[in-house]
Amino acid sequence: MRRYVTYMRVSTAKQGRSGLGLDAQERDIDLFLENYSDVPYEIVCGFVDIESGTDDDRPELKKAIEVAKREGAELLISKLDRLSRRVSFIAALMDDKKLKLRVAAMPHADKFQLHIYAALAEQERDFISLRTKAALSVAKAQGRKLGGLRDKTMKRNDAVKANAQRRAEKIAGIVVPLREAGKSLREIAGELDKAGVQTARGGKWSAAQVKRVLERLPD
């Protein structure tokens, strides 16, 4: 019998309380178990951390690893970044011959492939950071004012984003279940209109607006 120890991670307490981030991870794990796992299988136990992916000193992850090794079970996660955002940490776990790792979103990937994916993801994050710093340096060298009106604009934009985020979270209980049930963006928009839920401007919903709501919700 195939045995698993599941591990999930969300970055903030807010995500943990809302369940949205955990729901998405549970969905991916369930899809793996239903479509890719050997049967019969057993879930030995599950662990959840509310910690940043850059912090590798996570108590529940340590427990999950210990139990998986002790029980001869596979450590099952939804996506590789739920384990860590540091390729060195992931590589160390893969080098542990007593630990079996399985990623739901990449059901056929072996340890070598997972290692490559982790390295590429880390390189991409580093490049994005360098690109942002370079853009700021160029703007400063050209004499662009990075404060003043720009700061006021950023604050106003932040307020708009915060309001949009609150609205998205308010209707998450309607939008997320419909999407997970396979409804199209247009169908979800229709259901919101039928329920009397108005957009920020008091109008009817479009597929594009539903898409933006889903993008604002944690995965």
mmCIF file of C-alpha atoms in Angstrom:
data_model
loop_
_atom_site.group_PDB
_atom_site.id
_atom_site.type_symbol
_atom_site.label_atom_id
_atom_site.label_comp_id
_atom_site.label_asym_id
_atom_site.label_seq_id
_atom_site.Cartn_x
_atom_site.Cartn_y
_atom_site.Cartn_z
ATOM 1 C CA MET A 1 0.000 0.000 0.000
ATOM 2 C CA ARG A 2 1.246 3.468 -0.911
ATOM 3 C CA ARG A 3 1.466 5.712 2.154
ATOM 4 C CA TYR A 4 1.680 9.498 2.296
ATOM 5 C CA VAL A 5 2.362 12.283 4.769
ATOM 6 C CA THR A 6 0.896 15.518 3.423
ATOM 7 C CA TYR A 7 2.444 18.928 4.026
ATOM 8 C CA MET A 8 0.975 22.339 3.195
ATOM 9 C CA ARG A 9 2.241 25.873 3.745
ATOM 10 C CA VAL A 10 0.707 29.332 3.599
ATOM 11 C CA SER A 11 2.726 32.503 3.977
ATOM 12 C CA THR A 12 0.410 34.490 6.256
ATOM 13 C CA ALA A 13 -2.009 33.901 9.097
ATOM 14 C CA LYS A 14 -4.650 35.613 6.961
ATOM 15 C CA GLN A 15 -4.354 32.927 4.306
ATOM 16 C CA GLY A 16 -4.473 30.266 6.976
ATOM 17 C CA ARG A 17 -7.665 31.663 8.520
ATOM 18 C CA SER A 18 -9.403 32.147 5.176
ATOM 19 C CA GLY A 19 -8.559 28.629 4.060
ATOM 20 C CA LEU A 20 -8.210 29.816 0.469
ATOM 21 C CA GLY A 21 -4.520 29.016 0.186
ATOM 22 C CA LEU A 22 -4.970 25.691 1.945
ATOM 23 C CA ASP A 23 -8.045 24.824 -0.123
ATOM 24 C CA ALA A 24 -6.052 25.149 -3.345
ATOM 25 C CA GLN A 25 -3.287 22.922 -2.004
ATOM 26 C CA GLU A 26 -5.781 20.342 -0.766
ATOM 27 C CA ARG A 27 -7.416 20.373 -4.207
ATOM 28 C CA ASP A 28 -4.080 19.657 -5.937
ATOM 29 C CA ILE A 29 -3.252 16.873 -3.491
ATOM 30 C CA ASP A 30 -6.692 15.316 -3.936
ATOM 31 C CA LEU A 31 -6.334 15.475 -7.737
ATOM 32 C CA PHE A 32 -3.004 13.665 -7.487
ATOM 33 C CA LEU A 33 -4.405 10.972 -5.204
ATOM 34 C CA GLU A 34 -7.461 10.411 -7.395
ATOM 35 C CA ASN A 35 -5.644 10.369 -10.731
ATOM 36 C CA TYR A 36 -1.987 9.420 -10.250
ATOM 37 C CA SER A 37 -1.458 7.539 -7.008
ATOM 38 C CA ASP A 38 -1.182 3.799 -6.727
ATOM 39 C CA VAL A 39 -4.209 2.292 -5.022
ATOM 40 C CA PRO A 40 -4.943 1.497 -2.351
ATOM 41 C CA TYR A 41 -3.211 4.329 -0.499
ATOM 42 C CA GLU A 42 -3.196 5.692 3.031
ATOM 43 C CA ILE A 43 -2.757 9.236 4.371
ATOM 44 C CA VAL A 44 -0.730 8.680 7.527
ATOM 45 C CA CYS A 45 -1.172 12.280 8.725
ATOM 46 C CA GLY A 46 -0.947 15.879 7.550
ATOM 47 C CA PHE A 47 0.941 18.987 8.661
ATOM 48 C CA VAL A 48 0.470 22.711 7.979
ATOM 49 C CA ASP A 49 2.873 25.636 8.496
ATOM 50 C CA ILE A 50 2.050 29.348 8.403
ATOM 51 C CA GLU A 51 5.516 30.556 7.463
ATOM 52 C CA SER A 52 7.380 32.250 4.633
ATOM 53 C CA GLY A 53 8.900 30.029 1.965
ATOM 54 C CA THR A 54 12.274 31.647 2.631
ATOM 55 C CA ASP A 55 12.235 30.421 6.244
ATOM 56 C CA ASP A 56 13.401 26.821 6.246
ATOM 57 C CA ASP A 57 13.200 26.433 10.030
ATOM 58 C CA ARG A 58 9.554 25.354 10.124
ATOM 59 C CA PRO A 59 8.343 23.143 12.997
ATOM 60 C CA GLU A 60 5.532 21.373 11.143
ATOM 61 C CA LEU A 61 7.757 20.611 8.157
ATOM 62 C CA LYS A 62 10.296 19.018 10.482
ATOM 63 C CA LYS A 63 7.543 16.857 11.994
ATOM 64 C CA ALA A 64 6.262 15.894 8.538
ATOM 65 C CA ILE A 65 9.727 14.815 7.412
ATOM 66 C CA GLU A 66 10.346 12.837 10.608
ATOM 67 C CA VAL A 67 7.032 10.985 10.343
ATOM 68 C CA ALA A 68 7.462 10.271 6.615
ATOM 69 C CA LYS A 69 10.900 8.764 7.204
ATOM 70 C CA ARG A 70 9.808 6.809 10.257
ATOM 71 C CA GLU A 71 6.699 5.396 8.568
ATOM 72 C CA GLY A 72 8.325 4.777 5.197
ATOM 73 C CA ALA A 73 5.792 7.138 3.620
ATOM 74 C CA GLU A 74 6.170 9.677 0.822
ATOM 75 C CA LEU A 75 6.123 13.360 1.732
ATOM 76 C CA LEU A 76 3.342 14.729 -0.511
ATOM 77 C CA ILE A 77 3.138 18.462 -1.294
ATOM 78 C CA SER A 78 1.016 20.389 -3.788
ATOM 79 C CA LYS A 79 3.813 22.426 -5.419
ATOM 80 C CA LEU A 80 7.560 22.577 -4.971
ATOM 81 C CA ASP A 81 7.538 26.145 -3.630
ATOM 82 C CA ARG A 82 5.357 24.980 -0.729
ATOM 83 C CA LEU A 83 8.403 23.045 0.443
ATOM 84 C CA SER A 84 10.904 25.895 0.105
ATOM 85 C CA ARG A 85 11.999 28.714 -2.204
ATOM 86 C CA ARG A 86 15.674 27.833 -1.701
ATOM 87 C CA VAL A 87 17.167 25.304 -4.070
ATOM 88 C CA SER A 88 19.893 24.410 -1.548
ATOM 89 C CA PHE A 89 17.280 23.364 1.004
ATOM 90 C CA ILE A 90 15.324 21.324 -1.530
ATOM 91 C CA ALA A 91 18.522 19.686 -2.787
ATOM 92 C CA ALA A 92 19.469 18.680 0.764
ATOM 93 C CA LEU A 93 16.116 16.964 1.225
ATOM 94 C CA MET A 94 16.468 15.155 -2.090
ATOM 95 C CA ASP A 95 19.880 13.892 -1.024
ATOM 96 C CA ASP A 96 18.288 12.237 2.011
ATOM 97 C CA LYS A 97 17.961 8.619 0.904
ATOM 98 C CA LYS A 98 15.448 7.920 3.672
ATOM 99 C CA LEU A 99 13.006 10.557 2.436
ATOM 100 C CA LYS A 100 10.662 10.033 -0.516
ATOM 101 C CA LEU A 101 9.247 13.226 -2.014
ATOM 102 C CA ARG A 102 6.205 13.587 -4.251
ATOM 103 C CA VAL A 103 4.884 16.823 -5.836
ATOM 104 C CA ALA A 104 1.197 16.700 -6.773
ATOM 105 C CA ALA A 105 1.446 19.297 -9.560
ATOM 106 C CA MET A 106 4.316 17.330 -11.183
ATOM 107 C CA PRO A 107 3.173 13.742 -10.620
ATOM 108 C CA HIS A 108 5.718 12.085 -12.926
ATOM 109 C CA ALA A 109 8.780 14.173 -11.995
ATOM 110 C CA ASP A 110 11.705 12.357 -10.426
ATOM 111 C CA LYS A 111 14.216 13.886 -7.990
ATOM 112 C CA PHE A 112 16.547 15.010 -10.782
ATOM 113 C CA GLN A 113 13.769 16.854 -12.601
ATOM 114 C CA LEU A 114 12.538 18.461 -9.388
ATOM 115 C CA HIS A 115 16.066 19.659 -8.640
ATOM 116 C CA ILE A 116 16.309 21.300 -12.071
ATOM 117 C CA TYR A 117 12.919 22.953 -11.655
ATOM 118 C CA ALA A 118 13.894 24.344 -8.227
ATOM 119 C CA ALA A 119 17.164 25.735 -9.615
ATOM 120 C CA LEU A 120 15.415 27.412 -12.553
ATOM 121 C CA ALA A 121 12.764 28.927 -10.293
ATOM 122 C CA GLU A 122 15.438 30.356 -7.977
ATOM 123 C CA GLN A 123 17.344 31.819 -10.954
ATOM 124 C CA GLU A 124 14.164 33.485 -12.200
ATOM 125 C CA ARG A 125 13.494 35.086 -8.796
ATOM 126 C CA ASP A 126 17.088 36.358 -8.621
ATOM 127 C CA PHE A 127 16.853 37.791 -12.133
ATOM 128 C CA ILE A 128 13.587 39.609 -11.345
ATOM 129 C CA SER A 129 15.243 41.153 -8.273
ATOM 130 C CA LEU A 130 18.266 42.300 -10.318
ATOM 131 C CA ARG A 131 16.034 43.696 -13.058
ATOM 132 C CA THR A 132 14.061 45.750 -10.542
ATOM 133 C CA LYS A 133 17.208 47.165 -8.969
ATOM 134 C CA ALA A 134 18.645 48.019 -12.399
ATOM 135 C CA ALA A 135 15.466 49.872 -13.408
ATOM 136 C CA LEU A 136 15.586 51.925 -10.216
ATOM 137 C CA SER A 137 19.260 52.762 -10.784
ATOM 138 C CA VAL A 138 18.559 53.954 -14.347
ATOM 139 C CA ALA A 139 15.659 56.110 -13.173
ATOM 140 C CA LYS A 140 17.824 57.676 -10.486
ATOM 141 C CA ALA A 141 20.691 58.314 -12.935
ATOM 142 C CA GLN A 142 18.306 60.071 -15.323
ATOM 143 C CA GLY A 143 17.203 62.379 -12.566
ATOM 144 C CA ARG A 144 13.710 61.043 -12.170
ATOM 145 C CA LYS A 145 12.146 61.966 -8.864
ATOM 146 C CA LEU A 146 11.254 58.768 -7.074
ATOM 147 C CA GLY A 147 9.344 60.468 -4.270
ATOM 148 C CA GLY A 148 6.853 63.319 -4.084
ATOM 149 C CA LEU A 149 3.968 62.911 -6.510
ATOM 150 C CA ARG A 150 5.086 59.383 -7.278
ATOM 151 C CA ASP A 151 4.700 58.473 -3.612
ATOM 152 C CA LYS A 152 1.208 59.979 -3.528
ATOM 153 C CA THR A 153 0.271 58.066 -6.672
ATOM 154 C CA MET A 154 1.614 54.843 -5.194
ATOM 155 C CA LYS A 155 -0.355 55.384 -1.993
ATOM 156 C CA ARG A 156 -3.507 56.012 -3.992
ATOM 157 C CA ASN A 157 -2.868 52.911 -6.077
ATOM 158 C CA ASP A 158 -2.229 50.894 -2.925
ATOM 159 C CA ALA A 159 -5.574 52.050 -1.518
ATOM 160 C CA VAL A 160 -7.356 51.014 -4.724
ATOM 161 C CA LYS A 161 -5.643 47.619 -4.678
ATOM 162 C CA ALA A 162 -6.493 47.104 -1.004
ATOM 163 C CA ASN A 163 -10.150 47.869 -1.681
ATOM 164 C CA ALA A 164 -10.195 45.498 -4.649
ATOM 165 C CA GLN A 165 -8.564 42.821 -2.495
ATOM 166 C CA ARG A 166 -11.223 43.217 0.203
ATOM 167 C CA ARG A 167 -13.990 42.930 -2.369
ATOM 168 C CA ALA A 168 -12.385 39.824 -3.873
ATOM 169 C CA GLU A 169 -12.126 38.134 -0.483
ATOM 170 C CA LYS A 170 -15.733 39.072 0.296
ATOM 171 C CA ILE A 171 -17.082 37.127 -2.698
ATOM 172 C CA ALA A 172 -14.499 34.334 -2.592
ATOM 173 C CA GLY A 173 -17.081 32.031 -1.028
ATOM 174 C CA ILE A 174 -19.125 32.290 -4.237
ATOM 175 C CA VAL A 175 -16.461 32.562 -6.914
ATOM 176 C CA VAL A 176 -13.991 29.884 -5.783
ATOM 177 C CA PRO A 177 -16.491 26.979 -5.417
ATOM 178 C CA LEU A 178 -18.016 27.803 -8.817
ATOM 179 C CA ARG A 179 -14.587 27.841 -10.470
ATOM 180 C CA GLU A 180 -13.581 24.589 -8.788
ATOM 181 C CA ALA A 181 -16.856 23.079 -10.045
ATOM 182 C CA GLY A 182 -15.681 23.816 -13.601
ATOM 183 C CA LYS A 183 -17.808 26.892 -14.291
ATOM 184 C CA SER A 184 -16.452 29.282 -16.934
ATOM 185 C CA LEU A 185 -15.632 32.895 -16.121
ATOM 186 C CA ARG A 186 -18.719 34.021 -18.053
ATOM 187 C CA GLU A 187 -20.933 31.569 -16.154
ATOM 188 C CA ILE A 188 -19.560 32.783 -12.816
ATOM 189 C CA ALA A 189 -20.263 36.374 -13.868
ATOM 190 C CA GLY A 190 -23.847 35.374 -14.605
ATOM 191 C CA GLU A 191 -24.223 33.715 -11.207
ATOM 192 C CA LEU A 192 -22.923 36.840 -9.445
ATOM 193 C CA ASP A 193 -25.472 38.963 -11.315
ATOM 194 C CA LYS A 194 -28.268 36.536 -10.401
ATOM 195 C CA ALA A 195 -27.202 36.701 -6.746
ATOM 196 C CA GLY A 196 -27.447 40.484 -6.819
ATOM 197 C CA VAL A 197 -23.736 41.016 -6.239
ATOM 198 C CA GLN A 198 -22.672 44.298 -7.813
ATOM 199 C CA THR A 199 -19.276 45.280 -9.135
ATOM 200 C CA ALA A 200 -17.285 48.101 -7.544
ATOM 201 C CA ARG A 201 -19.068 50.554 -9.872
ATOM 202 C CA GLY A 202 -22.480 49.036 -9.349
ATOM 203 C CA GLY A 203 -22.694 47.387 -12.754
ATOM 204 C CA LYS A 204 -22.951 43.860 -14.103
ATOM 205 C CA TRP A 205 -20.096 41.354 -14.032
ATOM 206 C CA SER A 206 -17.938 40.417 -16.995
ATOM 207 C CA ALA A 207 -15.647 37.428 -17.476
ATOM 208 C CA ALA A 208 -12.604 39.736 -17.284
ATOM 209 C CA GLN A 209 -13.718 41.095 -13.893
ATOM 210 C CA VAL A 210 -14.195 37.573 -12.527
ATOM 211 C CA LYS A 211 -10.712 36.671 -13.779
ATOM 212 C CA ARG A 212 -9.218 39.625 -11.871
ATOM 213 C CA VAL A 213 -11.026 38.560 -8.704
ATOM 214 C CA LEU A 214 -9.597 35.036 -8.949
ATOM 215 C CA GLU A 215 -6.104 36.397 -9.574
ATOM 216 C CA ARG A 216 -6.323 38.434 -6.354
ATOM 217 C CA LEU A 217 -7.151 35.395 -4.259
ATOM 218 C CA PRO A 218 -4.265 33.356 -2.815
ATOM 219 C CA ASP A 219 -3.478 30.041 -4.469
#
